[in-house]
Amino acid sequence: MVNEKTFVMLKPDAVERRLVGELISRLEKKNLRIIAARLIRIDKKLAETHYTELKEKPFFKELVKFVTDGPALAMVVQGPNAISVVRAMMGATNPFNATPGTIRGDYGLDLTKNLIHGSDGPESAKREVALFFKESEMVG
Ligand code: UDP
Ligand code: MG
């Protein structure tokens, strides 16, 4: 087990639906640690940088519009194997395929508005954490 940091975002649909407390609670009950958190309105440039790997996808414009449409909760979450643990807790990208018991499986019904983002590997975790947070904003 490696102690990892991962970037997690509760997307605008989660904030709009007042699910922030419930979703944070799931991460905390798993014994993951929130070491940074900020409620932000993501601008177009930041959204495009964050999702740069998807810029050729047909859904890119819709995705950028959605994540910039309202406040989101950006977080850094830490714990043993935190990257894959959070991904497992999120469930499949498409909530229709996500297993009940996962966040998307329990709360989602829309492929774009699927509640939560989590880094998909060590490289993206490093890049995304640094994109949203300064070292001094994370508790040790
Ligand atoms: N998405 C979408 N349409 C698709 C696939 C993805 O709108 O056909 C959105 C969805 O919000 C997803 C995000 O784009 O969470 C990023 O896609 P990715 O494949 O990285 O999925 P994730 O890593 O979030 O499961
Ligand atoms: Mg992804």
Coordinates of N, CA and C and ligand atoms in Angstrom, one line a residue:
M1 N 0.8 -1.2 0.0 CA 0.0 0.0 0.0 C 0.9 1.2 0.0
V2 N 0.6 2.1 -0.9 CA 1.3 3.4 -1.0 C 0.4 4.5 -0.6
N3 N 0.9 5.4 0.3 CA 0.2 6.5 0.7 C 0.1 7.5 -0.5
E4 N -1.1 7.8 -1.0 CA -1.2 8.6 -2.2 C -2.1 9.8 -2.0
K5 N -1.8 10.8 -2.8 CA -2.7 12.0 -2.9 C -3.5 11.9 -4.2
T6 N -4.7 12.2 -4.2 CA -5.5 12.2 -5.5 C -6.4 13.5 -5.5
F7 N -6.6 13.9 -6.7 CA -7.5 15.1 -6.9 C -8.9 14.6 -7.1
V8 N -9.8 15.1 -6.3 CA -11.2 14.8 -6.3 C -12.0 16.1 -6.5
M9 N -13.0 16.0 -7.4 CA -13.9 17.2 -7.5 C -15.3 16.7 -7.4
L10 N -16.1 17.3 -6.6 CA -17.5 17.1 -6.5 C -18.0 18.1 -7.6
K11 N -18.6 17.6 -8.6 CA -18.9 18.4 -9.8 C -20.2 19.3 -9.5
P12 N -20.4 20.3 -10.4 CA -21.5 21.2 -10.1 C -22.9 20.6 -9.9
D13 N -23.1 19.4 -10.5 CA -24.4 18.7 -10.2 C -24.5 18.3 -8.7
A14 N -23.4 17.8 -8.2 CA -23.4 17.4 -6.8 C -23.6 18.6 -5.8
V15 N -23.0 19.7 -6.2 CA -23.2 20.9 -5.3 C -24.7 21.4 -5.5
E16 N -25.2 21.5 -6.7 CA -26.5 21.9 -7.0 C -27.6 21.0 -6.2
R17 N -27.3 19.7 -6.2 CA -28.2 18.8 -5.6 C -28.0 18.6 -4.1
R18 N -27.1 19.5 -3.5 CA -26.9 19.4 -2.0 C -26.4 18.1 -1.6
L19 N -25.5 17.5 -2.4 CA -25.0 16.1 -2.0 C -23.6 16.2 -1.5
V20 N -23.0 17.5 -1.3 CA -21.6 17.6 -0.9 C -21.4 16.9 0.4
G21 N -22.2 17.1 1.4 CA -22.0 16.5 2.7 C -22.0 15.0 2.7
E22 N -23.0 14.5 1.9 CA -23.1 13.0 1.8 C -21.9 12.4 1.1
L23 N -21.5 13.0 0.1 CA -20.3 12.5 -0.7 C -19.0 12.6 0.1
I24 N -18.8 13.7 0.8 CA -17.6 13.8 1.6 C -17.7 12.8 2.7
S25 N -18.9 12.6 3.2 CA -19.1 11.6 4.3 C -18.7 10.2 3.9
R26 N -19.0 9.8 2.6 CA -18.6 8.5 2.1 C -17.0 8.4 2.1
L27 N -16.4 9.4 1.6 CA -14.9 9.4 1.5 C -14.3 9.3 3.0
E28 N -14.9 10.0 3.9 CA -14.4 10.0 5.3 C -14.7 8.7 6.0
K29 N -15.8 8.1 5.7 CA -16.1 6.8 6.3 C -15.2 5.7 5.9
K30 N -14.7 5.9 4.6 CA -13.7 5.0 4.1 C -12.3 5.1 4.8
N31 N -12.2 6.2 5.6 CA -11.0 6.6 6.3 C -10.0 7.3 5.4
L32 N -10.4 7.8 4.3 CA -9.6 8.7 3.5 C -9.6 10.1 4.2
R33 N -8.5 10.8 3.9 CA -8.3 12.1 4.6 C -8.4 13.3 3.6
I34 N -9.2 14.3 3.9 CA -9.2 15.5 3.1 C -8.1 16.4 3.5
I35 N -7.1 16.7 2.7 CA -6.0 17.5 3.1 C -6.1 18.9 2.5
A36 N -7.0 19.1 1.6 CA -7.3 20.4 1.0 C -8.7 20.4 0.4
A37 N -9.4 21.6 0.5 CA -10.7 21.7 -0.2 C -11.0 23.1 -0.4
R38 N -11.7 23.3 -1.5 CA -12.1 24.7 -1.9 C -13.3 24.6 -2.8
L39 N -14.3 25.5 -2.5 CA -15.4 25.6 -3.4 C -15.1 26.6 -4.5
I40 N -15.1 26.2 -5.7 CA -14.7 27.1 -6.8 C -15.6 27.1 -8.0
R41 N -15.6 28.2 -8.6 CA -16.3 28.3 -9.9 C -15.2 28.2 -11.0
I42 N -15.1 27.0 -11.6 CA -14.1 26.8 -12.6 C -14.3 27.6 -13.9
D43 N -13.3 28.3 -14.3 CA -13.5 29.0 -15.6 C -13.1 28.1 -16.8
K44 N -13.4 28.6 -18.0 CA -13.3 27.8 -19.2 C -11.9 27.3 -19.4
K45 N -10.9 28.2 -19.1 CA -9.5 27.9 -19.4 C -9.1 26.8 -18.4
L46 N -9.4 26.9 -17.2 CA -9.1 25.9 -16.2 C -9.7 24.5 -16.5
A47 N -11.0 24.6 -16.9 CA -11.7 23.3 -17.3 C -11.0 22.7 -18.5
E48 N -10.6 23.5 -19.5 CA -10.0 22.9 -20.7 C -8.6 22.4 -20.4
T49 N -7.9 23.0 -19.5 CA -6.6 22.5 -19.1 C -6.8 21.2 -18.3
H50 N -7.7 21.2 -17.4 CA -7.9 20.0 -16.5 C -8.3 18.8 -17.4
Y51 N -9.2 19.0 -18.4 CA -9.6 17.9 -19.2 C -8.9 17.9 -20.6
T52 N -7.7 18.4 -20.6 CA -7.0 18.5 -21.9 C -6.9 17.2 -22.7
E53 N -6.8 16.1 -22.0 CA -6.6 14.8 -22.7 C -7.9 14.4 -23.5
L54 N -9.0 15.1 -23.2 CA -10.3 14.7 -23.8 C -10.7 15.7 -24.9
K55 N -9.7 16.6 -25.2 CA -10.1 17.8 -26.1 C -10.6 17.4 -27.5
E56 N -10.2 16.2 -28.0 CA -10.7 15.8 -29.3 C -12.1 15.0 -29.2
K57 N -12.5 14.7 -28.0 CA -13.8 13.9 -27.8 C -15.0 14.7 -28.2
P58 N -16.0 14.1 -28.8 CA -17.2 14.8 -29.2 C -18.0 15.5 -28.1
F59 N -17.8 15.0 -26.9 CA -18.5 15.5 -25.7 C -17.7 16.6 -25.0
F60 N -16.5 17.0 -25.5 CA -15.7 17.9 -24.8 C -16.3 19.3 -24.5
K61 N -17.0 19.8 -25.5 CA -17.6 21.1 -25.3 C -18.7 21.1 -24.2
E62 N -19.5 20.0 -24.3 CA -20.6 19.9 -23.3 C -20.0 19.7 -21.9
L63 N -18.9 18.9 -21.8 CA -18.3 18.7 -20.5 C -17.8 20.0 -19.9
V64 N -17.1 20.8 -20.8 CA -16.6 22.1 -20.3 C -17.7 23.0 -19.8
K65 N -18.8 23.0 -20.6 CA -19.9 23.9 -20.2 C -20.5 23.4 -18.9
F66 N -20.6 22.1 -18.7 CA -21.2 21.6 -17.5 C -20.3 21.9 -16.3
V67 N -19.0 21.7 -16.3 CA -18.2 21.9 -15.1 C -17.9 23.4 -14.8
T68 N -18.2 24.2 -15.8 CA -18.1 25.7 -15.5 C -19.4 26.3 -15.2
D69 N -20.5 25.6 -15.1 CA -21.8 26.1 -15.0 C -22.2 26.5 -13.6
G70 N -21.5 26.1 -12.6 CA -21.8 26.4 -11.2 C -20.7 26.0 -10.3
P71 N -20.8 26.3 -9.1 CA -19.6 25.9 -8.2 C -19.4 24.4 -8.1
A72 N -18.1 24.1 -7.9 CA -17.7 22.7 -7.7 C -16.8 22.7 -6.4
L73 N -16.7 21.5 -5.8 CA -15.8 21.4 -4.7 C -14.6 20.6 -5.1
A74 N -13.5 21.4 -5.1 CA -12.2 20.8 -5.4 C -11.5 20.3 -4.2
M75 N -10.9 19.1 -4.2 CA -10.3 18.5 -3.0 C -9.0 17.8 -3.3
V76 N -8.2 17.7 -2.3 CA -7.1 16.7 -2.4 C -7.4 15.7 -1.3
V77 N -7.4 14.4 -1.7 CA -7.7 13.3 -0.8 C -6.5 12.4 -0.6
Q78 N -6.2 12.0 0.6 CA -5.0 11.2 0.8 C -5.3 10.0 1.6
G79 N -4.6 8.9 1.3 CA -4.8 7.7 2.0 C -4.0 6.5 1.2
P80 N -4.0 5.3 1.8 CA -3.4 4.2 1.2 C -4.1 3.9 -0.2
N81 N -3.3 3.9 -1.2 CA -3.9 3.6 -2.6 C -5.1 4.5 -2.9
A82 N -5.0 5.8 -2.4 CA -6.1 6.7 -2.6 C -6.6 6.8 -4.0
I83 N -5.7 6.8 -5.0 CA -6.2 7.0 -6.4 C -7.2 5.9 -6.8
S84 N -6.8 4.6 -6.6 CA -7.6 3.6 -7.1 C -8.8 3.4 -6.1
V85 N -8.6 3.6 -4.8 CA -9.7 3.5 -3.9 C -10.9 4.5 -4.2
V86 N -10.5 5.7 -4.5 CA -11.5 6.7 -4.9 C -12.2 6.3 -6.2
R87 N -11.4 5.9 -7.2 CA -12.0 5.5 -8.5 C -13.0 4.4 -8.3
A88 N -12.7 3.4 -7.4 CA -13.6 2.3 -7.1 C -14.9 2.8 -6.5
M89 N -14.7 3.8 -5.6 CA -15.9 4.3 -4.9 C -16.8 5.2 -5.8
M90 N -16.1 5.8 -6.9 CA -16.9 6.6 -7.8 C -17.8 5.7 -8.7
G91 N -17.3 4.6 -9.1 CA -18.1 3.7 -10.1 C -17.8 4.1 -11.5
A92 N -18.4 3.3 -12.4 CA -18.2 3.5 -13.9 C -18.6 4.9 -14.3
T93 N -17.9 5.4 -15.3 CA -18.1 6.8 -15.8 C -19.6 7.0 -16.1
N94 N -20.2 6.0 -16.8 CA -21.7 6.1 -17.1 C -22.5 5.6 -16.0
P95 N -23.2 6.5 -15.3 CA -24.0 6.0 -14.1 C -25.0 4.9 -14.4
F96 N -25.4 4.7 -15.7 CA -26.2 3.6 -16.0 C -25.5 2.3 -15.8
N97 N -24.2 2.3 -16.0 CA -23.4 1.0 -15.8 C -22.8 0.9 -14.5
A98 N -22.9 2.0 -13.7 CA -22.2 2.0 -12.4 C -22.9 1.1 -11.4
T99 N -22.1 0.3 -10.7 CA -22.7 -0.7 -9.7 C -23.3 0.1 -8.5
P100 N -24.5 -0.4 -8.1 CA -25.1 0.2 -6.9 C -24.1 0.0 -5.7
G101 N -24.0 1.0 -4.9 CA -23.0 1.0 -3.8 C -21.9 1.9 -4.2
T102 N -21.7 2.2 -5.5 CA -20.8 3.3 -5.8 C -21.5 4.6 -5.9
I103 N -20.7 5.7 -5.9 CA -21.3 7.0 -5.9 C -22.2 7.3 -7.1
R104 N -21.6 7.0 -8.3 CA -22.4 7.2 -9.5 C -23.5 6.2 -9.6
G105 N -23.3 5.0 -9.1 CA -24.3 3.9 -9.1 C -25.5 4.3 -8.2
D106 N -25.2 5.0 -7.1 CA -26.3 5.3 -6.2 C -27.0 6.7 -6.5
Y107 N -26.3 7.6 -7.1 CA -26.8 9.0 -7.2 C -27.0 9.5 -8.6
G108 N -26.5 8.8 -9.6 CA -26.4 9.3 -11.0 C -27.4 8.7 -12.0
L109 N -27.8 9.5 -12.9 CA -28.6 9.1 -14.1 C -28.2 9.8 -15.4
D110 N -27.1 10.4 -15.4 CA -26.7 11.2 -16.5 C -25.2 11.0 -16.8
L111 N -24.8 10.7 -18.1 CA -23.4 10.4 -18.4 C -22.5 11.6 -18.2
T112 N -23.0 12.8 -18.4 CA -22.1 14.0 -18.2 C -22.2 14.4 -16.8
K113 N -23.4 14.6 -16.2 CA -23.6 15.0 -14.9 C -23.5 13.8 -13.9
N114 N -22.2 13.3 -13.8 CA -22.0 12.1 -13.0 C -21.3 12.4 -11.7
L115 N -21.5 13.5 -11.1 CA -21.3 13.9 -9.7 C -19.8 14.1 -9.3
I116 N -18.9 13.3 -9.7 CA -17.6 13.3 -9.1 C -16.5 13.0 -10.1
H117 N -15.4 13.7 -9.9 CA -14.2 13.4 -10.7 C -13.1 12.9 -9.7
G118 N -12.3 11.9 -10.1 CA -11.2 11.4 -9.4 C -10.0 11.1 -10.4
S119 N -8.8 11.5 -10.0 CA -7.7 11.3 -10.9 C -7.6 9.8 -11.3
D120 N -7.2 9.5 -12.5 CA -7.2 8.1 -13.0 C -5.8 7.4 -12.8
G121 N -4.8 8.1 -12.3 CA -3.5 7.4 -12.2 C -2.5 8.4 -11.5
P122 N -1.3 7.9 -11.1 CA -0.4 8.7 -10.4 C 0.0 10.0 -11.2
E123 N 0.2 9.9 -12.5 CA 0.6 11.1 -13.3 C -0.5 12.1 -13.3
S124 N -1.7 11.7 -13.6 CA -2.8 12.7 -13.6 C -3.1 13.2 -12.2
A125 N -2.9 12.4 -11.2 CA -3.1 12.9 -9.8 C -2.1 14.0 -9.5
K126 N -0.9 13.8 -9.9 CA 0.1 14.8 -9.6 C -0.2 16.1 -10.4
R127 N -0.5 16.0 -11.6 CA -0.8 17.1 -12.5 C -2.1 17.9 -12.0
E128 N -3.1 17.1 -11.6 CA -4.4 17.8 -11.3 C -4.3 18.4 -9.9
V129 N -3.6 17.8 -8.9 CA -3.4 18.4 -7.6 C -2.7 19.7 -7.8
A130 N -1.7 19.7 -8.6 CA -0.9 20.9 -8.8 C -1.6 22.0 -9.5
L131 N -2.5 21.6 -10.4 CA -3.3 22.5 -11.2 C -4.3 23.3 -10.3
F132 N -4.8 22.7 -9.2 CA -5.8 23.3 -8.4 C -5.3 23.8 -7.1
F133 N -4.2 23.3 -6.6 CA -3.8 23.6 -5.2 C -2.3 23.9 -5.2
K134 N -2.0 24.9 -4.3 CA -0.5 25.1 -4.0 C -0.2 24.2 -2.9
E135 N 1.1 23.9 -2.8 CA 1.6 23.1 -1.7 C 1.2 23.6 -0.3
S136 N 1.2 24.9 -0.2 CA 0.9 25.6 1.1 C -0.6 25.5 1.5
E137 N -1.4 25.1 0.5 CA -2.9 24.9 0.8 C -3.2 23.5 1.3
M138 N -2.3 22.6 1.3 CA -2.5 21.3 1.8 C -2.0 21.1 3.2
V139 N -2.8 20.5 4.0 CA -2.3 20.2 5.4 C -1.3 19.0 5.4
G140 N -0.3 19.1 6.2 CA 0.7 18.0 6.1 C 0.3 16.7 6.6
Ligands
UDP1 N1 -18.3 12.3 -20.3 C1 -19.4 12.7 -21.1 N2 -19.7 11.8 -22.2 C2 -19.0 10.7 -22.4 C3 -17.9 10.4 -21.6 C4 -17.6 11.2 -20.5 O1 -20.0 13.7 -20.9 O2 -19.3 10.0 -23.4 C5 -17.9 13.2 -19.2 C6 -18.3 12.7 -17.8 O3 -18.6 13.8 -17.0 C7 -16.9 12.1 -17.4 C8 -15.9 13.2 -18.0 O4 -16.5 13.5 -19.2 O5 -16.8 12.0 -16.0 C9 -14.5 12.7 -18.1 O6 -14.5 11.5 -18.9 P1 -13.6 10.3 -18.5 O7 -13.6 9.3 -19.6 O8 -12.3 10.8 -18.0 O9 -14.4 9.6 -17.3 P2 -14.1 9.5 -15.7 O10 -12.6 9.4 -15.6 O11 -14.6 10.8 -15.1 O12 -14.8 8.3 -15.2
MG2 MG -11.1 10.6 -16.3

